Short mmCIF file of C-alpha atoms in Angstrom, two decimals:
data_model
loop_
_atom_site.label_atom_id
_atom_site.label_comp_id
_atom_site.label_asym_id
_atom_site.label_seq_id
_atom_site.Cartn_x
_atom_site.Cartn_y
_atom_site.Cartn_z
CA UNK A 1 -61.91 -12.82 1.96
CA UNK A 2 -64.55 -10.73 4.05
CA UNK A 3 -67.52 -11.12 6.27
CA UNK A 4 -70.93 -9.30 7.40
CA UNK A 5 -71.26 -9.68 11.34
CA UNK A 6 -73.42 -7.66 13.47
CA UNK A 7 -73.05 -6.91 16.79
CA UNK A 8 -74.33 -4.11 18.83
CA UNK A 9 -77.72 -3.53 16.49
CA UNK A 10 -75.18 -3.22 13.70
CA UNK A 11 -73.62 -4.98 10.52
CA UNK A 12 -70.09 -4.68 9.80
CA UNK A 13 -67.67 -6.02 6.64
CA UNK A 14 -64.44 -6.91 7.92
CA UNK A 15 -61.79 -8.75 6.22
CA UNK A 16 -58.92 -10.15 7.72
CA UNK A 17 -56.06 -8.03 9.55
CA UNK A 18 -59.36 -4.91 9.54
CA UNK A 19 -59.37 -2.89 12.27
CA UNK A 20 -63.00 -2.11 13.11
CA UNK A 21 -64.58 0.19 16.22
CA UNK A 22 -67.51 -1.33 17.36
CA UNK A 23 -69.88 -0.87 20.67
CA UNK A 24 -68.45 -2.13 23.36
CA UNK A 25 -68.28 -5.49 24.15
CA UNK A 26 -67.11 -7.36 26.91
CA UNK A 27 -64.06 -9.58 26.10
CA UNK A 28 -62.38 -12.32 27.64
CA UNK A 29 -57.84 -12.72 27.29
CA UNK A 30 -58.71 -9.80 24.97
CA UNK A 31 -60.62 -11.90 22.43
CA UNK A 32 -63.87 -11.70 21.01
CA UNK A 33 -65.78 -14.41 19.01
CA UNK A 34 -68.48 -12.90 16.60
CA UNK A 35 -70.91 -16.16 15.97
CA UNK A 36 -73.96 -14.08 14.35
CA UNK A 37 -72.04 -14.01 10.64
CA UNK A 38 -74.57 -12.99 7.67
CA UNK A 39 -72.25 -13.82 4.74
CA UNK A 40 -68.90 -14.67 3.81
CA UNK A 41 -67.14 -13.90 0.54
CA UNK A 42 -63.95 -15.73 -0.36
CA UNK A 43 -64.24 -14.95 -4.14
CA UNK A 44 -64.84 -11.52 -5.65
CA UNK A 45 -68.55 -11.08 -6.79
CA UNK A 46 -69.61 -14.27 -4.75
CA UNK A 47 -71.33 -14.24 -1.53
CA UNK A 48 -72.73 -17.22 0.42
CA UNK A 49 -74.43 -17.85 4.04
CA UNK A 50 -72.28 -20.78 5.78
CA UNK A 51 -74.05 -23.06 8.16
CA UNK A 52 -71.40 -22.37 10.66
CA UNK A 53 -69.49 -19.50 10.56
CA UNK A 54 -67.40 -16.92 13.16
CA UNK A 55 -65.36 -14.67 13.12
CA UNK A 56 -62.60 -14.20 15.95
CA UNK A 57 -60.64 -10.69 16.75
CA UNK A 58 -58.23 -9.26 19.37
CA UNK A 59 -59.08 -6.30 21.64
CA UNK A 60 -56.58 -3.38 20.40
CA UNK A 61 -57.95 -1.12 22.64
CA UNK A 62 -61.05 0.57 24.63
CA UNK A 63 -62.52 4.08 25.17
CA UNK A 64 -64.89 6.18 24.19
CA UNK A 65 -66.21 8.71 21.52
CA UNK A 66 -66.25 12.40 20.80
CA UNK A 67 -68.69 14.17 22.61
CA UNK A 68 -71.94 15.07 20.48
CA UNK A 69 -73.84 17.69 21.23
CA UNK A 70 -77.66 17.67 21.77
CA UNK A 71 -79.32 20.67 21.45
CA UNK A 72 -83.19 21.47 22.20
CA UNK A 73 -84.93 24.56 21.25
CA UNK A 74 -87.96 26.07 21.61
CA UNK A 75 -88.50 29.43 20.16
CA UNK A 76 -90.66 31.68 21.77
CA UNK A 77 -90.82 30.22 24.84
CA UNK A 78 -87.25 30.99 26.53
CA UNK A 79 -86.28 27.39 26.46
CA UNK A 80 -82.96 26.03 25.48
CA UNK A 81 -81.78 22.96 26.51
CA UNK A 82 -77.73 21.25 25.91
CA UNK A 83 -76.86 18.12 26.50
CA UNK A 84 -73.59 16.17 25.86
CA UNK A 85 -73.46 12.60 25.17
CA UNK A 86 -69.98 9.92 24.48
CA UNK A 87 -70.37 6.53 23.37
CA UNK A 88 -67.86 3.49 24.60
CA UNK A 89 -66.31 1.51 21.82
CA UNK A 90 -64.05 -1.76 21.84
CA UNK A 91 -61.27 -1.06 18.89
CA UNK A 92 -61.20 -4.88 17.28
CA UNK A 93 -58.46 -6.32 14.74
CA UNK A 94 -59.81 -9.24 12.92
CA UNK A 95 -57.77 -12.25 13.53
CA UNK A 96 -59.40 -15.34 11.68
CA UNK A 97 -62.54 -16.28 9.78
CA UNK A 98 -64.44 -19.43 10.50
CA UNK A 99 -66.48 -20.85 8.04
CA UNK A 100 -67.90 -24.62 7.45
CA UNK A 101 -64.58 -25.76 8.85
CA UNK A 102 -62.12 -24.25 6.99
CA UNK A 103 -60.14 -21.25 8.81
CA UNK A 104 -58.81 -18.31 7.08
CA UNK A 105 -56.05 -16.00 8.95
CA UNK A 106 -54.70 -12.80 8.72
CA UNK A 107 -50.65 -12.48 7.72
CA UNK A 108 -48.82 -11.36 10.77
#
């Protein structure tokens, strides 16, 4: 059992007990309810769009990336540039998948 989601400009598959880093989100009683589900697949090889569908997960923890480095250059002209960037993420574990009414959960 899996699901697409996207959140933050991005699509994810998760299936149940996943633990997935996405952008950070705000969450409330470190829970987050993913309502913008693309497809759900309960059978292997099958996928289907539900009418109603989300997908609920715990916060396991925050914080943020390893630094990238941005480097501009241009030769000739005794120009160099460096610049460091680190993006916050929100460490989920999915806890249950919604879908036309019936609920699928992860074994504890």
């Amino acid at each position: 059992m899996y699901a697409v989601i996207r959140t933050g400009g991005k699509q994810y598959r998760v299936a149940l007990g996943d633990v997935v880093k996405i952008e950070s989100v705000i969450s409330e009683d470190n829970t987050v309810e993913f309502s913008d589900v693309l497809a759900i697949s309960d059978e292997p090889g099958t996928m289907a769009r539900p009418a109603t569908a989300k997908v609920i997960a715990d916060v396991v923890r925050e914080g943020r990336g390893d630094k990238i480095l941005v480097f501009h250059l241009k030769r000739k002209k005794q120009y160099k540039k460096l610049q460091g960037h680190r993006q916050n993420f929100t460490e989920v574990r999915i806890k249950a998948i919604q879908a036309d009414g019936v609920t699928y959960t992860a074994a504890v």
